Structures are given as C-alpha cells and as structure tokens.
mmCIF file of C-alpha atoms in Angstrom:
data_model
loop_
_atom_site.group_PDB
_atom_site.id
_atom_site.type_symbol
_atom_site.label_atom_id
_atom_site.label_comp_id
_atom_site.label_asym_id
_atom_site.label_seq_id
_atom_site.Cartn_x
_atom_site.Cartn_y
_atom_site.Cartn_z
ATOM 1 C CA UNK X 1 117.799 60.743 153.034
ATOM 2 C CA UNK X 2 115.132 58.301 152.231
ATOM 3 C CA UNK X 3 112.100 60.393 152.045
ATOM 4 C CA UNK X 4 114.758 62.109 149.398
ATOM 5 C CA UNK X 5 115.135 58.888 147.797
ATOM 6 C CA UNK X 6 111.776 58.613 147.351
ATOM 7 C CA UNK X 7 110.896 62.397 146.123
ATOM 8 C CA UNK X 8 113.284 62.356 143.292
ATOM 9 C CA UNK X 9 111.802 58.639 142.289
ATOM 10 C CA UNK X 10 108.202 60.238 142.234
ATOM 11 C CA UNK X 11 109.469 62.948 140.497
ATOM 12 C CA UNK X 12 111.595 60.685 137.754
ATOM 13 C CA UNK X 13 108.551 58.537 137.386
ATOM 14 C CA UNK X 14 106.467 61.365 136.698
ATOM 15 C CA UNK X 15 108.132 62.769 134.304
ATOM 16 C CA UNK X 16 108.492 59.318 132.655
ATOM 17 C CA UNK X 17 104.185 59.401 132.959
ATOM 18 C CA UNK X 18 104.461 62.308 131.194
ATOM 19 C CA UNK X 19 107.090 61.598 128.212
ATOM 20 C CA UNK X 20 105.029 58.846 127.507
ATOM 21 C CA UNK X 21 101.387 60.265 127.297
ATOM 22 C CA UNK X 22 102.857 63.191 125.195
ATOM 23 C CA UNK X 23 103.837 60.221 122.914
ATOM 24 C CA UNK X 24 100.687 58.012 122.732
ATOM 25 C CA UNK X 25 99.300 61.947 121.914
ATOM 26 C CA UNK X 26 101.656 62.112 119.214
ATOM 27 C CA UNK X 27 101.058 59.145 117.638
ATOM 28 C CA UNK X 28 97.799 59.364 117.681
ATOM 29 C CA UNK X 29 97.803 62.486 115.862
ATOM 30 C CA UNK X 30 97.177 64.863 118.799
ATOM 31 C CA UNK X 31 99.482 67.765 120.163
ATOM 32 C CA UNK X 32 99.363 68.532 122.989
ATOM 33 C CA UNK X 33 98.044 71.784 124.251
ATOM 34 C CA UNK X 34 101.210 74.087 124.175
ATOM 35 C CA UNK X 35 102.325 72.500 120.834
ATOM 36 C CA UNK X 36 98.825 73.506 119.654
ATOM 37 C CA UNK X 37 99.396 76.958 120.763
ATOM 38 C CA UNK X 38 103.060 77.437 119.483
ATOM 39 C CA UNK X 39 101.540 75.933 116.115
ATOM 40 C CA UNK X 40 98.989 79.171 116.129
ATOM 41 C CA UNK X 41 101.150 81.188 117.211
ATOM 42 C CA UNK X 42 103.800 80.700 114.189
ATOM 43 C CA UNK X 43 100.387 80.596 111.803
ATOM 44 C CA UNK X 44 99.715 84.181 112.886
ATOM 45 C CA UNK X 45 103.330 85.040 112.770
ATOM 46 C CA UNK X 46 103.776 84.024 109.090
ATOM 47 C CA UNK X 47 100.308 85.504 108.200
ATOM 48 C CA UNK X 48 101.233 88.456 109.283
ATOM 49 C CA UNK X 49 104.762 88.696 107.737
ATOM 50 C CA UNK X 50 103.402 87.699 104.519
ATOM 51 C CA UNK X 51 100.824 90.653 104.417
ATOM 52 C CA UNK X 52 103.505 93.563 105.644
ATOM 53 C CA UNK X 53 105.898 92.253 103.416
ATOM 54 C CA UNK X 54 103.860 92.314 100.332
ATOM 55 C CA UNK X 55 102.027 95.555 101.085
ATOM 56 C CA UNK X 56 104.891 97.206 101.609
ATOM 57 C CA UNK X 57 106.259 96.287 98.096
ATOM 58 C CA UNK X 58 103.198 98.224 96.442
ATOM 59 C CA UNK X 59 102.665 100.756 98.747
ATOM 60 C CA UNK X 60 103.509 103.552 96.505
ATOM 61 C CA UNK X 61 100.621 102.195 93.781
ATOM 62 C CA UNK X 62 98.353 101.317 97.027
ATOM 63 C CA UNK X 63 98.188 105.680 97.614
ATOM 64 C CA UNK X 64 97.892 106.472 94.094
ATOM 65 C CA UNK X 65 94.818 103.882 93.358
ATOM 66 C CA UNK X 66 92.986 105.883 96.534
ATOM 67 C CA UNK X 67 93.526 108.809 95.144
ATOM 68 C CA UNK X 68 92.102 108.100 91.828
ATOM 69 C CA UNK X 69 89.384 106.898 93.352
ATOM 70 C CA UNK X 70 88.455 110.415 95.576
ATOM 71 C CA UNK X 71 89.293 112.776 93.123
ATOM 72 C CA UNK X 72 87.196 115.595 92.018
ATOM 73 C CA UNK X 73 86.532 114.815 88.163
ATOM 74 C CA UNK X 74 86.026 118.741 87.641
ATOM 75 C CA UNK X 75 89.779 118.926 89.035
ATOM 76 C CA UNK X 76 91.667 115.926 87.684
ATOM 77 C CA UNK X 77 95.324 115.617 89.266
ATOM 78 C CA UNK X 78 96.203 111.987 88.832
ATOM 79 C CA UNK X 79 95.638 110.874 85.347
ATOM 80 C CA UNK X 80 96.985 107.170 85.120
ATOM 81 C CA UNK X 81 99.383 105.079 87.212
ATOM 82 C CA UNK X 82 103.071 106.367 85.256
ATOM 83 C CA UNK X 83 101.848 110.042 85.404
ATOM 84 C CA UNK X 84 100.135 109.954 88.834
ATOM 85 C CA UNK X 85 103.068 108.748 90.570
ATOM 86 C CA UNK X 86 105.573 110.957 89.246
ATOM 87 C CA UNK X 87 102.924 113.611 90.266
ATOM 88 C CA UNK X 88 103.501 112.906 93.474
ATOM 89 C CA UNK X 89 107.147 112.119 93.492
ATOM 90 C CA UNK X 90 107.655 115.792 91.995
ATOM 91 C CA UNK X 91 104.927 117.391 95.326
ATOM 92 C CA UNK X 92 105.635 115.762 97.958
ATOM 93 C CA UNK X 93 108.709 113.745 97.550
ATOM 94 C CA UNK X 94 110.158 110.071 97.843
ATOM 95 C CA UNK X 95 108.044 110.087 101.220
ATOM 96 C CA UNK X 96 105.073 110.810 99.489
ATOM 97 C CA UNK X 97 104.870 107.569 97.770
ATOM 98 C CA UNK X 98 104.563 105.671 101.006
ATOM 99 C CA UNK X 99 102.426 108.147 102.934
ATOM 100 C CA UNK X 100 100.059 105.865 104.874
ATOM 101 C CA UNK X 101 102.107 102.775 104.565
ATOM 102 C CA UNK X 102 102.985 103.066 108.199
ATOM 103 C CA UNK X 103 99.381 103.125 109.111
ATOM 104 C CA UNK X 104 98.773 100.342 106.190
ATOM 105 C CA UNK X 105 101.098 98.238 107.685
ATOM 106 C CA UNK X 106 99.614 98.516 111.656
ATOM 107 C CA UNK X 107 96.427 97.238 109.942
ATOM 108 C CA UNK X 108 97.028 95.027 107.550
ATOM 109 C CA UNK X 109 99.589 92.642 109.412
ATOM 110 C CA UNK X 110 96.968 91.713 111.857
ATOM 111 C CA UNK X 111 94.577 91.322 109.111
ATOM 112 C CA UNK X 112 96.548 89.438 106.941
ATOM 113 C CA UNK X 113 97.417 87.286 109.997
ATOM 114 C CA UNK X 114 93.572 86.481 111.539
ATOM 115 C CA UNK X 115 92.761 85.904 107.523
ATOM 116 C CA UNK X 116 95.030 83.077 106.454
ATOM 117 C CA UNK X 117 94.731 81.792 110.095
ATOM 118 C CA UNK X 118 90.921 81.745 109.697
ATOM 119 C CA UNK X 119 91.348 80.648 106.560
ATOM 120 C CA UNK X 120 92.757 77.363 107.614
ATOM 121 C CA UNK X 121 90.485 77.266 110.349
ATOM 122 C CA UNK X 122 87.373 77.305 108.040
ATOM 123 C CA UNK X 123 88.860 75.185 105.326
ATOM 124 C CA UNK X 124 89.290 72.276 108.157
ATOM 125 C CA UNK X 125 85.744 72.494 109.742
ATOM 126 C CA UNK X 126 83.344 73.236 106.263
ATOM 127 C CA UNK X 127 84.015 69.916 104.933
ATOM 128 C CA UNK X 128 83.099 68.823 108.352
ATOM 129 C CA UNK X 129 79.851 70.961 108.610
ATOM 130 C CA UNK X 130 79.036 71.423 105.037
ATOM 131 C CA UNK X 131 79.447 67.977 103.677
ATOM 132 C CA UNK X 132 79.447 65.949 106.527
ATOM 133 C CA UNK X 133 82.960 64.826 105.633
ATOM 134 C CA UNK X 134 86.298 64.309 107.495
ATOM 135 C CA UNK X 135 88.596 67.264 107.886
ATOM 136 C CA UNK X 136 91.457 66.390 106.068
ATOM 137 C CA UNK X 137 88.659 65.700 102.830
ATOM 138 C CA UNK X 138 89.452 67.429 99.655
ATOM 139 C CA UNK X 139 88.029 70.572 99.348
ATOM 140 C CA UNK X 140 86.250 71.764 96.307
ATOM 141 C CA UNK X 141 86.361 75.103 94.568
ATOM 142 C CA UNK X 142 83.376 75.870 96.099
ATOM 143 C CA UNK X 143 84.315 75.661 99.739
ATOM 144 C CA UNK X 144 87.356 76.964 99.166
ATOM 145 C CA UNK X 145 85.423 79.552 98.053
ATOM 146 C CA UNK X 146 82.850 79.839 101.164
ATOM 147 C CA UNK X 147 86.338 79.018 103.653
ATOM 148 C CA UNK X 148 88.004 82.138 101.781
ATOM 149 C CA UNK X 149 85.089 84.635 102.108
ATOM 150 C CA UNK X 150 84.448 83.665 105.952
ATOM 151 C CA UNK X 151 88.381 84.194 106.842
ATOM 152 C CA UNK X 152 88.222 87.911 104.562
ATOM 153 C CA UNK X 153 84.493 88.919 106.989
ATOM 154 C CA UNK X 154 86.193 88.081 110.407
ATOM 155 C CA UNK X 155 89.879 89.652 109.226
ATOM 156 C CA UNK X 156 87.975 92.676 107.581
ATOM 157 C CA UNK X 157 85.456 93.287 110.814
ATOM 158 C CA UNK X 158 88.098 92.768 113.357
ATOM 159 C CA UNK X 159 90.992 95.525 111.382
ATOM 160 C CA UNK X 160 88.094 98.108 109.873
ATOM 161 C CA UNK X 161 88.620 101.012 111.856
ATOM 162 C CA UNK X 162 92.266 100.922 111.274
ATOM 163 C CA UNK X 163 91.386 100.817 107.469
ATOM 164 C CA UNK X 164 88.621 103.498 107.605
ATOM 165 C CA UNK X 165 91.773 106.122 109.091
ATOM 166 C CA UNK X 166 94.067 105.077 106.719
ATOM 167 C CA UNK X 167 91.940 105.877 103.771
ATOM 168 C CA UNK X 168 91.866 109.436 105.114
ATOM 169 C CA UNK X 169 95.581 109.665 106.130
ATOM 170 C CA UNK X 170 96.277 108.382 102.518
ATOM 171 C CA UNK X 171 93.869 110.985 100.799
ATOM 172 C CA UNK X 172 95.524 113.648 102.912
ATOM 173 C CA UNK X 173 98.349 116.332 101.374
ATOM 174 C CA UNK X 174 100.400 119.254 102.659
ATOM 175 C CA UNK X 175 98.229 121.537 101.683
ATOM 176 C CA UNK X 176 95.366 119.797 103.323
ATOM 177 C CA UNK X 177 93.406 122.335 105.521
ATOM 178 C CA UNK X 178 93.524 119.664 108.647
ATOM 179 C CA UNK X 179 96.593 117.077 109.175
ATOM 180 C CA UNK X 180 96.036 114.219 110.871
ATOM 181 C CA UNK X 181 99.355 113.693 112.031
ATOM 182 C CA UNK X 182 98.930 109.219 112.638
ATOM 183 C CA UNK X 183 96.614 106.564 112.894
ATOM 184 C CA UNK X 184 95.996 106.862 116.637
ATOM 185 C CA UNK X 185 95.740 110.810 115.931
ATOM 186 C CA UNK X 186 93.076 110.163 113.498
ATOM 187 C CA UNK X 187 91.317 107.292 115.513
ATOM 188 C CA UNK X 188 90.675 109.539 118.231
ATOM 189 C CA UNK X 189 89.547 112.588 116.422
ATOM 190 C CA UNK X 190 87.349 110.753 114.535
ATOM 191 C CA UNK X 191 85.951 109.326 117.501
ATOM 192 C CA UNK X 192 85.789 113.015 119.093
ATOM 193 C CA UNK X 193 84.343 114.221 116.143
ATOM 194 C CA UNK X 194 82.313 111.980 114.758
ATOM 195 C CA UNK X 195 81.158 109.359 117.314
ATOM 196 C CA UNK X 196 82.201 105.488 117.206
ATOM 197 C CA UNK X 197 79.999 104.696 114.173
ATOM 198 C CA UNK X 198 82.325 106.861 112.192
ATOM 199 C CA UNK X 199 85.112 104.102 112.608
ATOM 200 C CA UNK X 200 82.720 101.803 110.636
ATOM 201 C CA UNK X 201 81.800 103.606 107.454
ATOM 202 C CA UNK X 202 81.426 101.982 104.672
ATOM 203 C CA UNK X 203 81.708 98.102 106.273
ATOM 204 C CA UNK X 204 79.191 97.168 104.688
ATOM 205 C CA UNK X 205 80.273 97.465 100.948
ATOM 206 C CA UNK X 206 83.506 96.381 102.645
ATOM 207 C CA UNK X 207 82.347 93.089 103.545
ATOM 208 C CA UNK X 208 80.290 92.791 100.361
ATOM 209 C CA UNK X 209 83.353 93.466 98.450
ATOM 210 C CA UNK X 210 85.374 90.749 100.376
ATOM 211 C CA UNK X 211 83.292 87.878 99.922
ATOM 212 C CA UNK X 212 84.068 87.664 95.901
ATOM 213 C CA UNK X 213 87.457 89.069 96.630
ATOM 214 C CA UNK X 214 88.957 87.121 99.177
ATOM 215 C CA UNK X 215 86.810 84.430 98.543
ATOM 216 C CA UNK X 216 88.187 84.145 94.998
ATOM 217 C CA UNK X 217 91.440 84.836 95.924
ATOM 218 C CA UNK X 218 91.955 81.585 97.807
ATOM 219 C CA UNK X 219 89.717 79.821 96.064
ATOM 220 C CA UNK X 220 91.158 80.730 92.334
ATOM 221 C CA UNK X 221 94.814 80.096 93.834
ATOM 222 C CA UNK X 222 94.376 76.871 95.754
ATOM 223 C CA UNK X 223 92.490 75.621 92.295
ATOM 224 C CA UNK X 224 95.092 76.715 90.289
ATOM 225 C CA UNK X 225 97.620 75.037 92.619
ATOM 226 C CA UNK X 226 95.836 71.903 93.129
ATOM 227 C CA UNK X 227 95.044 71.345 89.325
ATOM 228 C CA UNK X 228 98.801 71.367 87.635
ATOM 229 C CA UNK X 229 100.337 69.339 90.457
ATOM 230 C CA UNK X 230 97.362 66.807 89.484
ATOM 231 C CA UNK X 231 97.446 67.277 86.026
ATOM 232 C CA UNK X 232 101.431 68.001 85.879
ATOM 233 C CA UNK X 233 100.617 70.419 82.932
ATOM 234 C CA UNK X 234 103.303 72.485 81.279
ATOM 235 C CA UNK X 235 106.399 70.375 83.374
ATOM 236 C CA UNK X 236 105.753 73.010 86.018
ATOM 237 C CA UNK X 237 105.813 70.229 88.611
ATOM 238 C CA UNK X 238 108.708 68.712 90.524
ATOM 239 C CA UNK X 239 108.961 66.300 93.121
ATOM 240 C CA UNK X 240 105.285 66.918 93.892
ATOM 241 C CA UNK X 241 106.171 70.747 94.430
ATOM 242 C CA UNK X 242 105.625 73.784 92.089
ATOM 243 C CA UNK X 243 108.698 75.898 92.297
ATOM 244 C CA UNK X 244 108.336 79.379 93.342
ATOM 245 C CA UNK X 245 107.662 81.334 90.038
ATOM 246 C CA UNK X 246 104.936 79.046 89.299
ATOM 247 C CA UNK X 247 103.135 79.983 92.679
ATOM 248 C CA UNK X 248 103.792 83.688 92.374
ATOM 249 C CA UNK X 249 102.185 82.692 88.914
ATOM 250 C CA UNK X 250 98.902 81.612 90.165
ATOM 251 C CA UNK X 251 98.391 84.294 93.255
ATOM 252 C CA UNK X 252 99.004 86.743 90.309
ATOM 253 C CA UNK X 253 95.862 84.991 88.776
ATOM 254 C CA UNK X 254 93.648 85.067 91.989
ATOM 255 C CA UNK X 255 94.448 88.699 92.391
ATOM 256 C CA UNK X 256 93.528 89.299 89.109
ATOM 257 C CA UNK X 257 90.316 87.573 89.492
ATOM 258 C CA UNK X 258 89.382 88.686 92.795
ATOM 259 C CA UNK X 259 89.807 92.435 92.611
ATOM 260 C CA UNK X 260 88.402 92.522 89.149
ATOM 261 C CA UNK X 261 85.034 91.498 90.503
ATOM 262 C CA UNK X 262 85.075 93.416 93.523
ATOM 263 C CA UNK X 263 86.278 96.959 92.563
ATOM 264 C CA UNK X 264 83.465 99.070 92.377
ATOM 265 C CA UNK X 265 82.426 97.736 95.942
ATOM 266 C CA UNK X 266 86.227 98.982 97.143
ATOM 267 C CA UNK X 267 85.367 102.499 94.826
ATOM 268 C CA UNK X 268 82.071 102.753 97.259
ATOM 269 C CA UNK X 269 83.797 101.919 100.374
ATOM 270 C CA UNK X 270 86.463 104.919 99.795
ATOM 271 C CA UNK X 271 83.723 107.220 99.144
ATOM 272 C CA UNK X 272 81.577 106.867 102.363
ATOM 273 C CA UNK X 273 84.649 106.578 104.299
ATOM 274 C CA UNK X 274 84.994 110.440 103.467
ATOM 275 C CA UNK X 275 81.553 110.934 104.479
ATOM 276 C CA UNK X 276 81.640 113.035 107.589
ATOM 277 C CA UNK X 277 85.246 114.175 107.119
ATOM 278 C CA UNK X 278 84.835 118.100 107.264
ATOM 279 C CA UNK X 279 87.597 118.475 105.483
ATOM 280 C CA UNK X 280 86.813 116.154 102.648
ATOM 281 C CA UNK X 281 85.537 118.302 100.214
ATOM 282 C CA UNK X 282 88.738 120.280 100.293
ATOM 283 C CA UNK X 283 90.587 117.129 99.826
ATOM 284 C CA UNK X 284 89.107 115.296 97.392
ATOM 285 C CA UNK X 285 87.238 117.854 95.412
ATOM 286 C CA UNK X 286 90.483 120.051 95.574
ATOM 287 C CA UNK X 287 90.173 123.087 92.947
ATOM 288 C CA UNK X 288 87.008 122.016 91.428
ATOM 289 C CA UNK X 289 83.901 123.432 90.715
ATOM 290 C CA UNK X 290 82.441 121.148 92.930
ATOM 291 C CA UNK X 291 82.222 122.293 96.519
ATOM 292 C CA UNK X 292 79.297 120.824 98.217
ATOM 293 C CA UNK X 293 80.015 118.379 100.731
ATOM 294 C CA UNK X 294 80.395 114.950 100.316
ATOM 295 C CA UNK X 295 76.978 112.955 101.475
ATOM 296 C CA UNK X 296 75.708 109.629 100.743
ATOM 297 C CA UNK X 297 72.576 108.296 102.797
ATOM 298 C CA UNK X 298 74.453 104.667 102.601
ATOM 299 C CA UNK X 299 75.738 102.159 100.305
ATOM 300 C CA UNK X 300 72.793 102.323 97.374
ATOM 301 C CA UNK X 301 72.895 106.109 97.353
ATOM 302 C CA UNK X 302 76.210 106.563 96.993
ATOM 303 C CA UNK X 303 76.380 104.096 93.735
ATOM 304 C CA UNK X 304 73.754 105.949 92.687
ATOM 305 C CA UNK X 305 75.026 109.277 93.206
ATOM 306 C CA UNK X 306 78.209 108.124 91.918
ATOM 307 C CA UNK X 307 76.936 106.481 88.338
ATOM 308 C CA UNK X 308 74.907 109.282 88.168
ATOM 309 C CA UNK X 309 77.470 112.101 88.507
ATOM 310 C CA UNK X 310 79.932 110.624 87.200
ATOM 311 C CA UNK X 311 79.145 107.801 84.568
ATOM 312 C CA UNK X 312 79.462 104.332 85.194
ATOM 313 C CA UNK X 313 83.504 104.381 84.708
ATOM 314 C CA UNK X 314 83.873 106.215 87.712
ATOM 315 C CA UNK X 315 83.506 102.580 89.843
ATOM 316 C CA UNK X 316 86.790 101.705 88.523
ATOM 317 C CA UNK X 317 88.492 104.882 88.848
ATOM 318 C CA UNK X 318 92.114 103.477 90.059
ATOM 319 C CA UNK X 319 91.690 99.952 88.440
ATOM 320 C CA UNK X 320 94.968 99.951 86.401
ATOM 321 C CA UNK X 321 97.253 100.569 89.452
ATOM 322 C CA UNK X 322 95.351 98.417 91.321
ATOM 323 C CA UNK X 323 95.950 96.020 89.181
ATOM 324 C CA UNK X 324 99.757 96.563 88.966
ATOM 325 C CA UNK X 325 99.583 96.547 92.406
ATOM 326 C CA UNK X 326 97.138 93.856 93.531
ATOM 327 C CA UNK X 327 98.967 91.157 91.004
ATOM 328 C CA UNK X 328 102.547 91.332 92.939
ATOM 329 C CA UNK X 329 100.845 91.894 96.055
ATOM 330 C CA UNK X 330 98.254 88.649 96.307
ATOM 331 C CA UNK X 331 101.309 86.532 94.591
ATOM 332 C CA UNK X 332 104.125 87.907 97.259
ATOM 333 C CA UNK X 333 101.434 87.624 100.502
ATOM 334 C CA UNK X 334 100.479 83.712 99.184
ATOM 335 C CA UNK X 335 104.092 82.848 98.368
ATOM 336 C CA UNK X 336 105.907 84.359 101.369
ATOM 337 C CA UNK X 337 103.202 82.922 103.555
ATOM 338 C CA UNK X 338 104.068 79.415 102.588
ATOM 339 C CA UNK X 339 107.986 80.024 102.936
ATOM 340 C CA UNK X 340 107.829 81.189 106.187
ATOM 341 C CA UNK X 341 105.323 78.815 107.347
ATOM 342 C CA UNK X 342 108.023 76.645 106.068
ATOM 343 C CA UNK X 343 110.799 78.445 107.788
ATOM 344 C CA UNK X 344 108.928 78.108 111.274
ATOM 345 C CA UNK X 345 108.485 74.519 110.652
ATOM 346 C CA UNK X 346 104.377 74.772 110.765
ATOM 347 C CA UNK X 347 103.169 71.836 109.543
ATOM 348 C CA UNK X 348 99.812 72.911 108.072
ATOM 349 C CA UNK X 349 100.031 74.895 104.640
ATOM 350 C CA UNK X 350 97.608 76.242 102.590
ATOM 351 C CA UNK X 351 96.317 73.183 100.088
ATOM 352 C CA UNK X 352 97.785 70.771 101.922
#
C-alpha cells in the first residue's frame, strides 16, 4: 500500500512538473512541440481548403483558358470565353465544363497548402535573414514580394507533375485518338512512354512565371491590406478589421496584377507540356492545316516559334477567361484561407 502511496504521489507531482513548464513555455511565448505541430497541421489544412474551394468555383473557365491556349489557329474552335464555353456545354455536356477539375483539385490542394504555409514560413525568417531584423518586424512590399515568390517555387516544384498531366487530361476530348482515363493513368503512361523527365516539362517557364505571379499576388494583397487599415481610406475599416467584400476586393487586385505579368510564361508552359504527347498534334492542332508535330528545343525556342508562327498575341491566347477566372479565384483562395484559419483557431494569419 505504501509503495502505492508513493507511485501515485510521483506520478501527481509529475504531472504538476509538467503543467507548470508547459506554462512558463506559454508565457514565454513558446508552444510546446505538439501545439507547434497541431498549429501546422491546421495551416496546411486551411491552405489547402482555401485552394480546392476556390478552384473549384472557376473550374469551368480554368479548361476553357487551356484550351485557348493549345489550339490550332488554322482550326479555331474556342473563340472567346461566352462562346467557348457554350461550345463545350453543347459537345460534351455539363461534365465537360469540369473535365480535369478532379485531377485540378488532387494537385492544387497540396499546392495551395505547402504555398501559404511556406508563405508564412518565409515571411517570418526574411526579415530575420534579409534585414537582420526580428521576426515579427514589418515587412515591406518588397519582401513580401521575395517571401511570396519563394512559397510559389517550393509549392510549384513539389505539385509539377500533377500539373504537367492535368494540362493534358484538360486538352483531351471524346474524340481524342488516346484517352487518358485519370491522373494516375496519365502519370504512369507518361512515365512508360516518355521517361521521368517528361513529368517536368516546361518547369522552368513554370517557375519563371511564378516568381512575378505569386510573388505579386501576396505581395500586391498584403499591401493593399496593410495600407487602408493604416490609412482607414474610403471607411472600409472597422474595429481594426476590413470586412469581407473589401478583402475579396484586394485578392481580386493581386490576381489581376499577378497573372497579367506572368501570362505568356503560363502560354509557354502549356505548350512544352504537349511536347512529346504523340497524340498532341491531333489534339491541339485538331482539323487544321497544320499537322507536324509539336517540337520546341526548350523554353526560348518555343517563344520563338510561337511569336513567330503565330504573332505576338498568341502569348495571351486565353487571357480574358483567365482573367474572369483568376480575379474570383485569388480573392476566394486569400479570403477563405483567413476564415478558416479563423475557424481552426490558428493564431498566425496572413499580415498579421
């Protein structure tokens, strides 16, 4: 009975110990390793939420801006966003607007969650590295800027071969000559067929294009943010807070911004991702005069071949639904981010 005694006061004081140094952590403004985790863990969470939600909402514009992109100019099928997608409402069906979402969705949750998560991450440590400066300093534009295009080159090189399949499981029709019937389907006949590098086509304009874009996008929206709750312009501001119009006000602006600059890169990207494809030219080039296949020796060359072909108008080839699209979409990903965030009770948010 004693040596009982004397367990269960070991174990009461121990637990006491441990109450109490998870306090002193606590007020000194550390958490303590599982907190730390669960605090990730909701980060990703509501990262990733945000960017299935908000794809999802523009996924019928997200197909028809691809194929505007891939078309064959001799053989032109989609011929502006209203036409385009009753084009393919009246071929392939209600379905046929959200072709590829599935896949979409597999790769852009886990990008959208490693790219606000890194975001964070980077916004926290360039002051730090940069600067010299504490963490919590104020960041300017211009990290912002340099946090936002790090977080869009790890999210972009970790999800890319995900995206590269997409592209072609979006291009893809019924009458294509060869289905690919998923994205696992198409990851491992493109590995069959065309060797592991094929997964990575056209990363390099890809990460070229994400610097400005995500970079921008974060940087143009935190800006935004930060400047009217400063500068209380317009009465947009309450208690310190901008309500939720005003925020889906100023992601519409960063989209705007960001994919503006970076389009042609995204045009490039689309192109060499077809590269290889040996059904490509029947797909994109469709009933068109031109048949040869589709070759570029990398990123240059295809600009080149591209301007040269084609004019200089051909690098935004999908711009206006891109636009429609990108708008909502940046705006719903930066807003519904922050709300769940909220909802999870994490207590980091972006511009904060």
């Amino acid at each position: 009975m004693a040596s009982e005694d004397v367990k269960t006061s070991e174990s009461a004081v121990s637990t006491i110990v441990n109450l109490a140094e998870e306090a002193k952590l606590a007020r000194e403004g550390v958490k303590a390793p599982s907190y730390a985790i669960l605090s990730i863990c909701k980060s990703l969470v509501a990262g990733g939420v945000a960017g299935g939600v908000s794809r999802t909402a523009v996924a019928p514009l997200e197909r028809l801006k691809i194929l505007l992109q891939v078309q064959n100019p001799h053989s032109i099928k989609y011929n502006g966003t209203i036409q385009g997608l009753k084009y393919i409402w009246r071929t392939e069906g209600f379905r046929g607007l959200f072709k590829g979402n599935g896949t979409n969705c597999a790769r852009i949750v886990p990008n959208s969650a490693v790219k606000f998560f890194s975001y964070e991450q980077a916004s926290k440590a360039f002051p730090v590295i940069v600067v010299n400066s504490a963490e919590d300093a104020q960041l300017t534009p211009l990290l912002r800027l340099g946090a936002g295009a790090c977080a869009g080159i790890i999210a972009m090189s970790a999800t890319y071969p995900m995206d590269m399949v997409r592209g072609r499981l979006t291009v893809q029709t019924e009458s294509s000559p060869y289905q690919y019937r998923g994205m696992f389907h198409a990851l491992s006949t493109v590995l069959r067929q065309e060797g592991p590098r094929a997964l990575y086509k056209g990363w390099l304009p890809s990460v070229i294009g994400v610097i400005p874009y995500v970079g921008l996008n974060f940087a143009v929206y935190e800006s935004l943010k930060d400047w009217l709750i400063k500068s209380k312009q317009f009465g947009l501001v309450e208690n310190n807070e901008l309500s939720v119009t005003t925020r889906l006000a100023c992601g519409a602006a960063a989209g705007t911004v960001g994919q503006t600059v970076a389009y042609p890169l995204d045009v490039i990207r689309r192109r060499m991702q077809m590269v290889g494809w040996k059904d490509a030219a029947s797909v994109v080039t469709g009933d068109g005069r031109n048949k040869i296949p589709l070759e570029y020796t990398g990123m240059i060359d295809a600009f080149r071949k591209t301007v040269r072909h084609e004019g200089f108008g051909a690098l935004y080839k999908g711009l206006v639904p891109n636009s429609v699209k990108v708008v909502p979409s940046i705006a719903i990903a930066f807003v519904t981010y922050e709300m769940v965030k909220d909802i999870l009770g994490v207590e980091i948010r972006i511009s904060d």
